[in-house]
Coordinates of C-alpha atoms and ligand atoms in Angstrom, one line a residue:
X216 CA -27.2 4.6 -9.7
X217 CA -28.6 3.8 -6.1
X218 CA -26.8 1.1 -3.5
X219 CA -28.6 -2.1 -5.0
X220 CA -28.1 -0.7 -9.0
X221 CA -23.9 -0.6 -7.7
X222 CA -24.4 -4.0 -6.2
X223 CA -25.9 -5.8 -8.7
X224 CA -23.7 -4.3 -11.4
X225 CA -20.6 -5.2 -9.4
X226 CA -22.0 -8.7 -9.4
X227 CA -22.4 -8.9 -12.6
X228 CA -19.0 -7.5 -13.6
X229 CA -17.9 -10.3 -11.6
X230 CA -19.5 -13.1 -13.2
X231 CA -18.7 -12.0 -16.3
X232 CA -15.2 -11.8 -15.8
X233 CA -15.6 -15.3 -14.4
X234 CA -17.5 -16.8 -16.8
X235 CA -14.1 -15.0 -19.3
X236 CA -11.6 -17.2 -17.2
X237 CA -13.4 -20.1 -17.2
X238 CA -14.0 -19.9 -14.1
X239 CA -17.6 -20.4 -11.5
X240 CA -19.1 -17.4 -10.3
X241 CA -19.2 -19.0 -7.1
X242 CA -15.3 -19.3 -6.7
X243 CA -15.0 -15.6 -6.1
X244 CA -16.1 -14.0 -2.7
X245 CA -17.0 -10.5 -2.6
X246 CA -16.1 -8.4 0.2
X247 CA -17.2 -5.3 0.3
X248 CA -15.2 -2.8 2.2
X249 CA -17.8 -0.1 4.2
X250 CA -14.8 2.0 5.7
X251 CA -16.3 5.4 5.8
X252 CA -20.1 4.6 5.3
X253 CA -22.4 4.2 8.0
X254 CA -23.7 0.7 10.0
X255 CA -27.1 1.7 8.1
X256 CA -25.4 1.0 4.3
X257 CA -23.9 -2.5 5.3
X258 CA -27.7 -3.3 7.0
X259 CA -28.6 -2.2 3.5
X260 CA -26.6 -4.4 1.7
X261 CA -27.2 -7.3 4.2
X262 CA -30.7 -7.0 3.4
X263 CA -29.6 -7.3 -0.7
X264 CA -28.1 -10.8 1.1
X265 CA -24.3 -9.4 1.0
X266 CA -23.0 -10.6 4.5
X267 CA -19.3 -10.1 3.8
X268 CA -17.9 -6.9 5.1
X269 CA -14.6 -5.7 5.1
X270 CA -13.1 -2.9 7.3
X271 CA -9.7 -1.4 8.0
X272 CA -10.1 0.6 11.5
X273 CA -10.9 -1.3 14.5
X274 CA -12.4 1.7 16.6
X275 CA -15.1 2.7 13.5
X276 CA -15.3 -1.4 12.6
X277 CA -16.1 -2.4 16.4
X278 CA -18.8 -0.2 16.2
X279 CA -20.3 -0.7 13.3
X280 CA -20.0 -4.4 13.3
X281 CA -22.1 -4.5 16.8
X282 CA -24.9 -2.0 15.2
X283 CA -25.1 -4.7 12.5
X284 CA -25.7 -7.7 14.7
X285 CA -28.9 -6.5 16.1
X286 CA -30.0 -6.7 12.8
X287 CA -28.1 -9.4 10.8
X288 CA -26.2 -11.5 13.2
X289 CA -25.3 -13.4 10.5
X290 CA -22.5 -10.8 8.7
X291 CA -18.8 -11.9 8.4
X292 CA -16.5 -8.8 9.0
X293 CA -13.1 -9.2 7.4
X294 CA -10.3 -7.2 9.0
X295 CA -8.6 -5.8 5.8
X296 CA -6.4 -2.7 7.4
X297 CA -2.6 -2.8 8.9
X298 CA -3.5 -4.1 12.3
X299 CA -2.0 -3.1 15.8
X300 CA -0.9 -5.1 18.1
X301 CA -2.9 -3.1 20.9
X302 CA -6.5 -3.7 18.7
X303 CA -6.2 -7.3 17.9
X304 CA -8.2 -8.2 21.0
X305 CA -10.7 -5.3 20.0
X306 CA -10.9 -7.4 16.2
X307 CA -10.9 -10.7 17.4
X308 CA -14.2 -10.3 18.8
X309 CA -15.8 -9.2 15.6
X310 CA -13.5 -10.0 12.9
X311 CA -13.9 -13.9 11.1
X312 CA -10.8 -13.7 8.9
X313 CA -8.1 -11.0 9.3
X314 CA -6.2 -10.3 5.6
X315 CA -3.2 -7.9 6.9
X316 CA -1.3 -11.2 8.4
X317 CA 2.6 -9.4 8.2
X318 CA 5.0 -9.9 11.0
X319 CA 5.9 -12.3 13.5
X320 CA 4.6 -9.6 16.6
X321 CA 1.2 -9.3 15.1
X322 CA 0.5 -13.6 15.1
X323 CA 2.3 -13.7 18.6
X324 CA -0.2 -11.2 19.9
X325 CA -2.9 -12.7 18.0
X326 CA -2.0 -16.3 19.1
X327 CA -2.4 -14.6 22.7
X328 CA -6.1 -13.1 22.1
X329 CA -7.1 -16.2 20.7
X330 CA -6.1 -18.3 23.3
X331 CA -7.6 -15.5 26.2
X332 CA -10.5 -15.8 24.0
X333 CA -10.7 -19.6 23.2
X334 CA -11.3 -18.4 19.7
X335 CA -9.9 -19.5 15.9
X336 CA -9.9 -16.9 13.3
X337 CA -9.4 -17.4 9.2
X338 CA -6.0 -15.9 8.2
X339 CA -4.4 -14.3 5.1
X340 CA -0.6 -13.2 4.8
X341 CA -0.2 -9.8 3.6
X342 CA 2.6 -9.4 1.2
X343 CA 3.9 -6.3 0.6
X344 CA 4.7 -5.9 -3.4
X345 CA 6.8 -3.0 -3.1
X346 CA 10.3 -2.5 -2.3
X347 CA 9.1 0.5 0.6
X348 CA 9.5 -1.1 3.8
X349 CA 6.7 1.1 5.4
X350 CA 4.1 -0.8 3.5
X351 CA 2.0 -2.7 5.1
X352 CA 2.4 -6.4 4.3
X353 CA 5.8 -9.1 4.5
X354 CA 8.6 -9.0 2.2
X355 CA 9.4 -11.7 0.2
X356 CA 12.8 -12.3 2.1
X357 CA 10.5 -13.5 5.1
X358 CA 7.3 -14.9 3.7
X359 CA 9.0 -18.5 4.6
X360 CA 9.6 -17.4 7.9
X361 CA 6.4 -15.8 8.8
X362 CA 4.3 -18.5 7.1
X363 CA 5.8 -20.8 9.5
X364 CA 4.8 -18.5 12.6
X365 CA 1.0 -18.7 11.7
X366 CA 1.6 -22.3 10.9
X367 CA 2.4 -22.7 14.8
X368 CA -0.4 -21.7 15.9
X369 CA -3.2 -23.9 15.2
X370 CA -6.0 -21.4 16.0
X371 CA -5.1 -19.7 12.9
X372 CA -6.3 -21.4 9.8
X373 CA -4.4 -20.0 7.1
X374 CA -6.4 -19.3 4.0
X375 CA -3.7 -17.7 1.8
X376 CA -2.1 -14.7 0.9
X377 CA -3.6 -10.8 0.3
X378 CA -2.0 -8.3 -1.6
X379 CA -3.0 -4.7 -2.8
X380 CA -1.6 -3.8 -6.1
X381 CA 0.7 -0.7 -6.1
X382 CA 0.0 2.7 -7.0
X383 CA 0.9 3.5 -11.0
X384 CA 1.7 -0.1 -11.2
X385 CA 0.2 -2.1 -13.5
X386 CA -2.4 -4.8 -11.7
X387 CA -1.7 -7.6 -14.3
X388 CA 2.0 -7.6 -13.5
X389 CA 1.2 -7.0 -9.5
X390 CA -1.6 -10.2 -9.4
X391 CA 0.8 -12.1 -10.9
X392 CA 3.8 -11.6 -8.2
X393 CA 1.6 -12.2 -5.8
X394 CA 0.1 -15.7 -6.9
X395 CA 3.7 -16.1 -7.7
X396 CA 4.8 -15.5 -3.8
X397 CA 1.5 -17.5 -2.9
X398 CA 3.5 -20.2 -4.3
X399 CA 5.7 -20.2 -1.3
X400 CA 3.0 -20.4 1.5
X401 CA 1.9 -23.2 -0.7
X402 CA 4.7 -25.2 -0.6
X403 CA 4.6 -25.2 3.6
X404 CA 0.6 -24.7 3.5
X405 CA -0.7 -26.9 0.3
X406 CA -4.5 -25.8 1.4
X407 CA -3.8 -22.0 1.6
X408 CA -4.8 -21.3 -2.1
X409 CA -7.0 -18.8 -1.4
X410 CA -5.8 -15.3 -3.0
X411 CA -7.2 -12.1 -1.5
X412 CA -6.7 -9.3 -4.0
X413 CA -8.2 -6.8 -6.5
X414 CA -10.8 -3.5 -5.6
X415 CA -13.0 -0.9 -7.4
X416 CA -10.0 -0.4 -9.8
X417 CA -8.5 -3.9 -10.5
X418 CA -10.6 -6.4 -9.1
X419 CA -11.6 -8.0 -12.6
X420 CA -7.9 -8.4 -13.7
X421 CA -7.6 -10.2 -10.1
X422 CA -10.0 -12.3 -11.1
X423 CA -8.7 -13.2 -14.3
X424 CA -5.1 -13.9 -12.2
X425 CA -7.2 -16.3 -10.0
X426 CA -8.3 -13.8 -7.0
X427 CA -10.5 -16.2 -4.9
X428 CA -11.6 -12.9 -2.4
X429 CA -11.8 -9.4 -3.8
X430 CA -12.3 -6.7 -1.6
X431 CA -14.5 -4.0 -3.2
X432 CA -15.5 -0.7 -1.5
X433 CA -16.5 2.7 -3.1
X434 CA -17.6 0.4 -6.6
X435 CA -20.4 -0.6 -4.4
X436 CA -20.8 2.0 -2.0
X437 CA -20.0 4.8 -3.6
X438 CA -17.1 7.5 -3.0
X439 CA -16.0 8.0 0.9
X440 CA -16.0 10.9 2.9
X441 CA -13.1 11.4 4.6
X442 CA -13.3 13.5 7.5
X443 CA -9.7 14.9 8.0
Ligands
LIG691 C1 -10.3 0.5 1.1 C2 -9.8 -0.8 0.8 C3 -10.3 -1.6 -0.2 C4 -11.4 -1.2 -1.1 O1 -11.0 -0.1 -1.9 P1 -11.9 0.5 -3.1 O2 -10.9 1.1 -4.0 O3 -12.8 1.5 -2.5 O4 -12.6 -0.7 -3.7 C5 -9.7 -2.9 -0.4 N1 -8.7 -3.3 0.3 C6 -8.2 -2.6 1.3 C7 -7.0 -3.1 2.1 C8 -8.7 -1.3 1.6 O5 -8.1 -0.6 2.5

């Protein structure tokens, strides 16, 4: 299968699994996550009319999103990686809607940037599902907490919650913590609904579990080289 053969199939995947939950085609956005593929494969997909791109690494992402824009001005990039304090004025200038939202440091510094740049960015709380504190993404001990940090700052407009199901665990059971922790932004955010999970390997049991945005990469774009 060549790029658009992947893409359409992926689409089609997901409005079928849609169309299973009951659910409109349209309330699922697609993201799909170029890491390790070239400026020239998201033009390629822009030209298919994709505009939602995702990216984890600001120094490949800043690069690749400003190729882009000579061509299709028009493309969303979506900052889906752990996120550095030191890049986030690198991001903001690209990035619509950053998903990896995870400690109070990160929105102070992004609060900062935003203000420098008189700027407003969508926002999604990472939650880490796993008990290893190295993970990217809040605990559930301070979701409250954090939720009311992005809730101070009103150039943030925060969209929901993002999650990556663990390794060897079983997606179903990992979706469902997750629009179970959602529940808490909820209560202190009632219009952050908006449920960023499931990839190549999960994303149609995320939509079945309500996933509003999935992030899909090497489904669509094939595998990634990974230069070591
Ligand atoms: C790479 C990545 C994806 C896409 O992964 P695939 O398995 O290639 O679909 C989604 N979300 C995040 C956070 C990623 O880093």
């Amino acid at each position: 299968m060549d790029l658009a053969e992947r893409y359409r199939s992926v689409q089609e995947r997901i409005s079928k699994a849609a169309t299973n939950s009951g659910r409109t085609t349209d309330s699922i956005n697609l993201i799909v996550v170029t890491k390790n593929h070239p400026a020239q494969m998201v033009i390629d997909l822009a030209a298919l009319g994709q505009l939602e791109f995702g990216e984890n690494r600001d120094q490949e992402a800043s690069q690749k999103a400003a190729e882009v824009a000579k061509v299709f001005p028009s493309a969303h990039w979506h900052f889906v990686g752990q996120l550095q304090t030191n890049k986030v004025k690198s991001v903001l200038r690209y990035a619509s809607t950053i998903h990896s939202i995870d400690r109070p440091s990160l929105v102070r510094e992004l609060a900062k940037q935003l203000e420098n740049q008189d700027a407003q960015v969508d926002g999604f709380i990472e939650l880490n599902l796993t008990s290893d504190e190295n993970r990217g993404g809040v605990s559930e001990a301070n979701l409250k907490a954090l939720t009311e940090e992005v809730l101070s700052v009103p150039r943030i407009t925060l969209l929901g919650v993002m999650a990556v199901a663990g390794l060897g665990e079983d997606p179903e059971s990992e979706f469902e913590k997750a629009r179970q922790l959602s529940e808490v932004v909820r209560q202190l955010a009632p219009s952050a609904t908006a449920l960023s999970m499931g990839m190549s390997e999960d994303f149609e049991v995320a939509i079945a579990m309500g996933a509003t945005h999935i992030r899909v990469g090497s489904a669509i774009t094939g595998p990634r080289e990974y230069s070591a």
